[in-house]
Coordinates of N, CA, C and O in Angstrom, one line a residue:
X1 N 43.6 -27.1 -77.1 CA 42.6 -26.2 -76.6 C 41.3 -27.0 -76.6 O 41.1 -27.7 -77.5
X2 N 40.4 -26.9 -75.7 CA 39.2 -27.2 -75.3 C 38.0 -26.7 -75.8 O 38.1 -25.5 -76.3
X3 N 37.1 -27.1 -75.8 CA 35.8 -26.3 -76.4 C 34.9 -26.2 -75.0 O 35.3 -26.6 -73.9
X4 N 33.8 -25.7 -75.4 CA 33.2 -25.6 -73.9 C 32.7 -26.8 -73.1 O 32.5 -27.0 -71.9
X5 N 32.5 -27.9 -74.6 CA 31.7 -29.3 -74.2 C 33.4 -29.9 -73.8 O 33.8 -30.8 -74.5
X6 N 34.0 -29.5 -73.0 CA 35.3 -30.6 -72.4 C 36.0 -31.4 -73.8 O 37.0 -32.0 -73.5
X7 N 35.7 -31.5 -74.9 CA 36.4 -32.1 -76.2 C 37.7 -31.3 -76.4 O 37.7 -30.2 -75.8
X8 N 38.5 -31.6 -76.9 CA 39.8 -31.1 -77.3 C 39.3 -30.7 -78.8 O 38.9 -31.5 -79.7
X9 N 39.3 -29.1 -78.9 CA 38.8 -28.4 -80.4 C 39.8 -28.3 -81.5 O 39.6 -28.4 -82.7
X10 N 41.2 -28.1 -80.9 CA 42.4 -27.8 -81.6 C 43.5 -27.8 -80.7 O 43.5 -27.5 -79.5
X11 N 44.6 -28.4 -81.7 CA 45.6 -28.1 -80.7 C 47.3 -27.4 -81.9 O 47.1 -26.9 -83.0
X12 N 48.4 -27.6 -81.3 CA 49.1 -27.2 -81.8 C 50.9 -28.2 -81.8 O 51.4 -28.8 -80.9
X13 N 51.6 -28.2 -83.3 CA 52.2 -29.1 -83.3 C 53.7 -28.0 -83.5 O 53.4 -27.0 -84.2
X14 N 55.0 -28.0 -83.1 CA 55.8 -27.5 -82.9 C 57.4 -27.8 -83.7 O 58.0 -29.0 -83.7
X15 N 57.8 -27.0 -84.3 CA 59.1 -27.5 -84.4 C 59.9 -26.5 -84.8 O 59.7 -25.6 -85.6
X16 N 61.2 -26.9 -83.8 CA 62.5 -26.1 -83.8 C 63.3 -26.1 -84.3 O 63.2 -26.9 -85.2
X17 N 64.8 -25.5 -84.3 CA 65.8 -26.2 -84.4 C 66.5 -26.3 -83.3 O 66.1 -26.2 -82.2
X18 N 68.2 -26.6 -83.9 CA 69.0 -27.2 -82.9 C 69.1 -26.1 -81.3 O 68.9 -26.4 -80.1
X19 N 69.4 -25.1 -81.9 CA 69.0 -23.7 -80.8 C 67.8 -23.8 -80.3 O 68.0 -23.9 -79.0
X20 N 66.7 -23.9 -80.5 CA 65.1 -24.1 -80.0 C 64.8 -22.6 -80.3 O 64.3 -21.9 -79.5
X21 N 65.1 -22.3 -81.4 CA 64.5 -21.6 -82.3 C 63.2 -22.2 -82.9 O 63.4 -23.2 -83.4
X22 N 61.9 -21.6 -82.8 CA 61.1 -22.3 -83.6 C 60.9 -22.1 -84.9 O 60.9 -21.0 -85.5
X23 N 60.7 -22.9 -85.3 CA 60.7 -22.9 -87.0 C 59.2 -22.7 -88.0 O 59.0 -22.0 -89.1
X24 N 58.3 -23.6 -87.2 CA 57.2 -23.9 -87.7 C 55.9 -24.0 -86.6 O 56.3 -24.4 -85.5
X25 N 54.5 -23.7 -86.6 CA 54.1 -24.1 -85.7 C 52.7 -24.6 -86.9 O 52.5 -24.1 -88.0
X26 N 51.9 -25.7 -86.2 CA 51.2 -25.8 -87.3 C 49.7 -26.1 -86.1 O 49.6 -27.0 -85.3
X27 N 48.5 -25.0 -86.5 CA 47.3 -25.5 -86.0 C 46.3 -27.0 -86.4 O 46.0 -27.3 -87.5
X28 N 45.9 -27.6 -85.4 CA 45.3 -28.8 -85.9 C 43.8 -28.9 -84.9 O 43.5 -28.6 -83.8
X29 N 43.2 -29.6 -86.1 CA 41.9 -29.9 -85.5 C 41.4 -31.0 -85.0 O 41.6 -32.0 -85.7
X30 N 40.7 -31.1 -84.1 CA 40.4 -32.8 -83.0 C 40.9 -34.0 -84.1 O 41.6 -34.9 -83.6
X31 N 40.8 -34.0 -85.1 CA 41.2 -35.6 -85.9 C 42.5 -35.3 -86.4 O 43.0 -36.2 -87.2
X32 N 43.1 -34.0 -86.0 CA 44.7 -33.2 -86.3 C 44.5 -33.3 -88.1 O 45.5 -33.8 -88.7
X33 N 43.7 -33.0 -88.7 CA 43.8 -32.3 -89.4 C 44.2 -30.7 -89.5 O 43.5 -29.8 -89.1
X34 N 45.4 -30.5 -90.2 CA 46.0 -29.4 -90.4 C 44.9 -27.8 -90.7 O 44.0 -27.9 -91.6
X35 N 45.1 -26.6 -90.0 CA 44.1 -26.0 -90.0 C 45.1 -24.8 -90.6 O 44.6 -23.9 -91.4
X36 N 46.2 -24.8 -90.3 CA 47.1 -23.6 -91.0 C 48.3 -23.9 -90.3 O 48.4 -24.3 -89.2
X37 N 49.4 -23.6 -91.1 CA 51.2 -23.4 -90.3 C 51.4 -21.6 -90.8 O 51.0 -20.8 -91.6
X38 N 52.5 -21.9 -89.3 CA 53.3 -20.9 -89.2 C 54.5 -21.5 -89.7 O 54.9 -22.6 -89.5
X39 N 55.2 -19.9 -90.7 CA 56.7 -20.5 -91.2 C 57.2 -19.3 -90.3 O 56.6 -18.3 -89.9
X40 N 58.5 -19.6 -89.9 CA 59.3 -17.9 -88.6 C 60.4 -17.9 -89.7 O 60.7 -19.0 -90.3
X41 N 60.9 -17.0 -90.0 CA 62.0 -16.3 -90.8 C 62.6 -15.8 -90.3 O 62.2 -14.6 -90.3
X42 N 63.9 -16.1 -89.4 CA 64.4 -14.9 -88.6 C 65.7 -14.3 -89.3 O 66.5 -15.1 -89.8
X43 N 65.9 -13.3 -89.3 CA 67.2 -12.1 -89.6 C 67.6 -11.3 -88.9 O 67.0 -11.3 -87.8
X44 N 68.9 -10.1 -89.2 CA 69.2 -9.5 -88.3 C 69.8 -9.7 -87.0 O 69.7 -9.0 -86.0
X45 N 70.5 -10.6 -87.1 CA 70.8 -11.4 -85.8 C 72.4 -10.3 -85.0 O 73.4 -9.9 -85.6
X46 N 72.2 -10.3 -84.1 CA 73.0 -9.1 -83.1 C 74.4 -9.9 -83.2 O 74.5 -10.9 -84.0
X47 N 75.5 -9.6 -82.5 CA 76.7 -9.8 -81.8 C 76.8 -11.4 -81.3 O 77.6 -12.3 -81.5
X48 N 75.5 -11.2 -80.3 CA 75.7 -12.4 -79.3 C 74.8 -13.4 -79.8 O 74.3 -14.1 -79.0
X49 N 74.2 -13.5 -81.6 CA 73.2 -14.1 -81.9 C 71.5 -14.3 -82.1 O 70.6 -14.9 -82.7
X50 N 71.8 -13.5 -81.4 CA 70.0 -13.2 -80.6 C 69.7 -12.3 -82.2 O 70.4 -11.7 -82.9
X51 N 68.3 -12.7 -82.3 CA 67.6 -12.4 -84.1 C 66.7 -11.1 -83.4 O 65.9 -11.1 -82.5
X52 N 67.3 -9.9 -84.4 CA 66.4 -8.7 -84.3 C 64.8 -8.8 -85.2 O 63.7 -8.3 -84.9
X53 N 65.0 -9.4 -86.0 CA 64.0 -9.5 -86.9 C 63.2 -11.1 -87.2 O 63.7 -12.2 -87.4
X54 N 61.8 -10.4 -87.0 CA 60.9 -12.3 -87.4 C 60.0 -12.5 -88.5 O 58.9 -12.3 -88.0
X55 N 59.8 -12.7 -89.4 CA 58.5 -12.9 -90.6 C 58.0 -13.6 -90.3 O 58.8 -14.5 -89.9
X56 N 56.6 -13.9 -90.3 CA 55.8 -15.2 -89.8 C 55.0 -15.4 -90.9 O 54.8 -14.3 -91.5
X57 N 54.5 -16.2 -91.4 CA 54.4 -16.9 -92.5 C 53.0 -17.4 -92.3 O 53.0 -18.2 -91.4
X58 N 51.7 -17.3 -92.8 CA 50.5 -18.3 -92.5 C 50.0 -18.9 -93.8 O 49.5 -18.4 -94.8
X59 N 50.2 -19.5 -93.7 CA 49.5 -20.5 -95.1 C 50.3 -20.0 -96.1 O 49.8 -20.0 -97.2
X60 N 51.7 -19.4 -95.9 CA 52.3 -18.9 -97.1 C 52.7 -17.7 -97.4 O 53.6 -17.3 -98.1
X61 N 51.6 -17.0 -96.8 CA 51.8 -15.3 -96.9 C 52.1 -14.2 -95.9 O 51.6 -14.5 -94.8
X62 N 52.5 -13.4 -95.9 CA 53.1 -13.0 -94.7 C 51.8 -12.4 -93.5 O 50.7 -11.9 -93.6
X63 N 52.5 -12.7 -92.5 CA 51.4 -12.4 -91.9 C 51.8 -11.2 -90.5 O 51.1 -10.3 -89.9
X64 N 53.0 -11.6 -90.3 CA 53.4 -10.5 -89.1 C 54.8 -10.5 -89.3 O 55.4 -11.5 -89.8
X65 N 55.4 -9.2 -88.9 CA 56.8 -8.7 -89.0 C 57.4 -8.0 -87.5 O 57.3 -6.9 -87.1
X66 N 58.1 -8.9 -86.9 CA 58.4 -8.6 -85.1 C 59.7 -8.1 -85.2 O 60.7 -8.8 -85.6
X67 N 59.8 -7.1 -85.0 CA 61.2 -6.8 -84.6 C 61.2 -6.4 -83.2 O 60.4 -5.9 -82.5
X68 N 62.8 -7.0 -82.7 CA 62.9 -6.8 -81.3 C 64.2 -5.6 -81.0 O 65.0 -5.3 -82.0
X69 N 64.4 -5.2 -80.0 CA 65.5 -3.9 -79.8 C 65.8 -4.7 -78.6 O 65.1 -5.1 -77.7
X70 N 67.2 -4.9 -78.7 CA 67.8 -5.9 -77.4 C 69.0 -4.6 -76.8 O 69.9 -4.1 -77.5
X71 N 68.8 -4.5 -75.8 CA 69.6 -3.9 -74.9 C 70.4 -5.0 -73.8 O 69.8 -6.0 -73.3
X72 N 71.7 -4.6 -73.5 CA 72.4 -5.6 -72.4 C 73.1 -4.7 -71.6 O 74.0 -3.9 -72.0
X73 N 72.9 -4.9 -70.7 CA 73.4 -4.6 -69.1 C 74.3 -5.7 -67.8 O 73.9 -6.7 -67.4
X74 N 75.0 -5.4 -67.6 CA 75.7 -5.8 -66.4 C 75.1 -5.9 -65.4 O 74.6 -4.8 -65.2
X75 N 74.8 -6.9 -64.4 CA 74.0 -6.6 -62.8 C 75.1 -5.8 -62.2 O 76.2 -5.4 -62.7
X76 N 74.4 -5.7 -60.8 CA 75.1 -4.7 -59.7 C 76.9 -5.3 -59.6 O 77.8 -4.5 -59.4
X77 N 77.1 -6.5 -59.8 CA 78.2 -7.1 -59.3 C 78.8 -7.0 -60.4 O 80.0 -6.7 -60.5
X78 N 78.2 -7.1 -61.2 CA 79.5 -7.0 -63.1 C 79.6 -8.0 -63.4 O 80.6 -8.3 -64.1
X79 N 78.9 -8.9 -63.1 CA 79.1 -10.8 -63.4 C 78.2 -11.0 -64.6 O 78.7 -11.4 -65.7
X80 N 77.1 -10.6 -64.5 CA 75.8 -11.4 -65.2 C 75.2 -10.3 -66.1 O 75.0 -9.2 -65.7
X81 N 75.0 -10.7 -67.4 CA 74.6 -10.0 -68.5 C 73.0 -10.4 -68.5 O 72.6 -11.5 -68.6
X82 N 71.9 -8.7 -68.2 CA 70.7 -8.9 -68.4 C 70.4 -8.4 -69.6 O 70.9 -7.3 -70.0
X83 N 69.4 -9.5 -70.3 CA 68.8 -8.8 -71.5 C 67.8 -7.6 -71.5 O 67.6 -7.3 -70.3
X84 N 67.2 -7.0 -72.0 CA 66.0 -6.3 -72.2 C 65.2 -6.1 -73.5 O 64.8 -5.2 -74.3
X85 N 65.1 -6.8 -73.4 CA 63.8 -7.2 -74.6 C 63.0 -6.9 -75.0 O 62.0 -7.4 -74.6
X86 N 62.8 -5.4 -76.4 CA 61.1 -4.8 -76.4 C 60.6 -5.3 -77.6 O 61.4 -4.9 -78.4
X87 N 59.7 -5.9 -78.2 CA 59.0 -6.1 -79.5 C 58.7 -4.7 -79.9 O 57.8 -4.0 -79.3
X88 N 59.5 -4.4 -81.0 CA 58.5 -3.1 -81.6 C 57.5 -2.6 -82.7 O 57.1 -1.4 -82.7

């Protein structure tokens, strides 16, 4: 992220796992000094894998709780399974 003077203010460092689930995300400042991480806790995981439930973690303490409601549908032809995806 940019500041108004064109300098890079903060940016963001990422990590997943083997799925590309993310795991961690960690805020950093122009000299990447560490400004805070995210820890993801996911549970609840459906049939086909997909995680109903997320805890997110900031400096350790909880900070948000996402749950998702996954619905699956068939297209017109019966081939292709669509997700539908609500955060609630």
């Amino acid at each position: 992220m940019y500041g108004s003077d064109g300098n890079l203010a903060f940016g963001y460092r990422f990590k997943f796992d083997n799925s590309g689930q993310r795991l961690e995300s960690e805020y950093l400042r122009e000299d990447s000094t560490d400004v805070g991480t995210n820890i993801y806790k996911y549970s609840d995981f459906d049939k086909k894998g997909n995680w109903r439930k997320c805890v997110t973690f900031y400096n350790g303490n909880i900070y948000m709780i996402t749950t998702l409601r996954i619905e699956y549908y068939l297209n017109a032809d019966m081939k292709r399974i669509i997700i539908n995806a609500l955060i609630i």
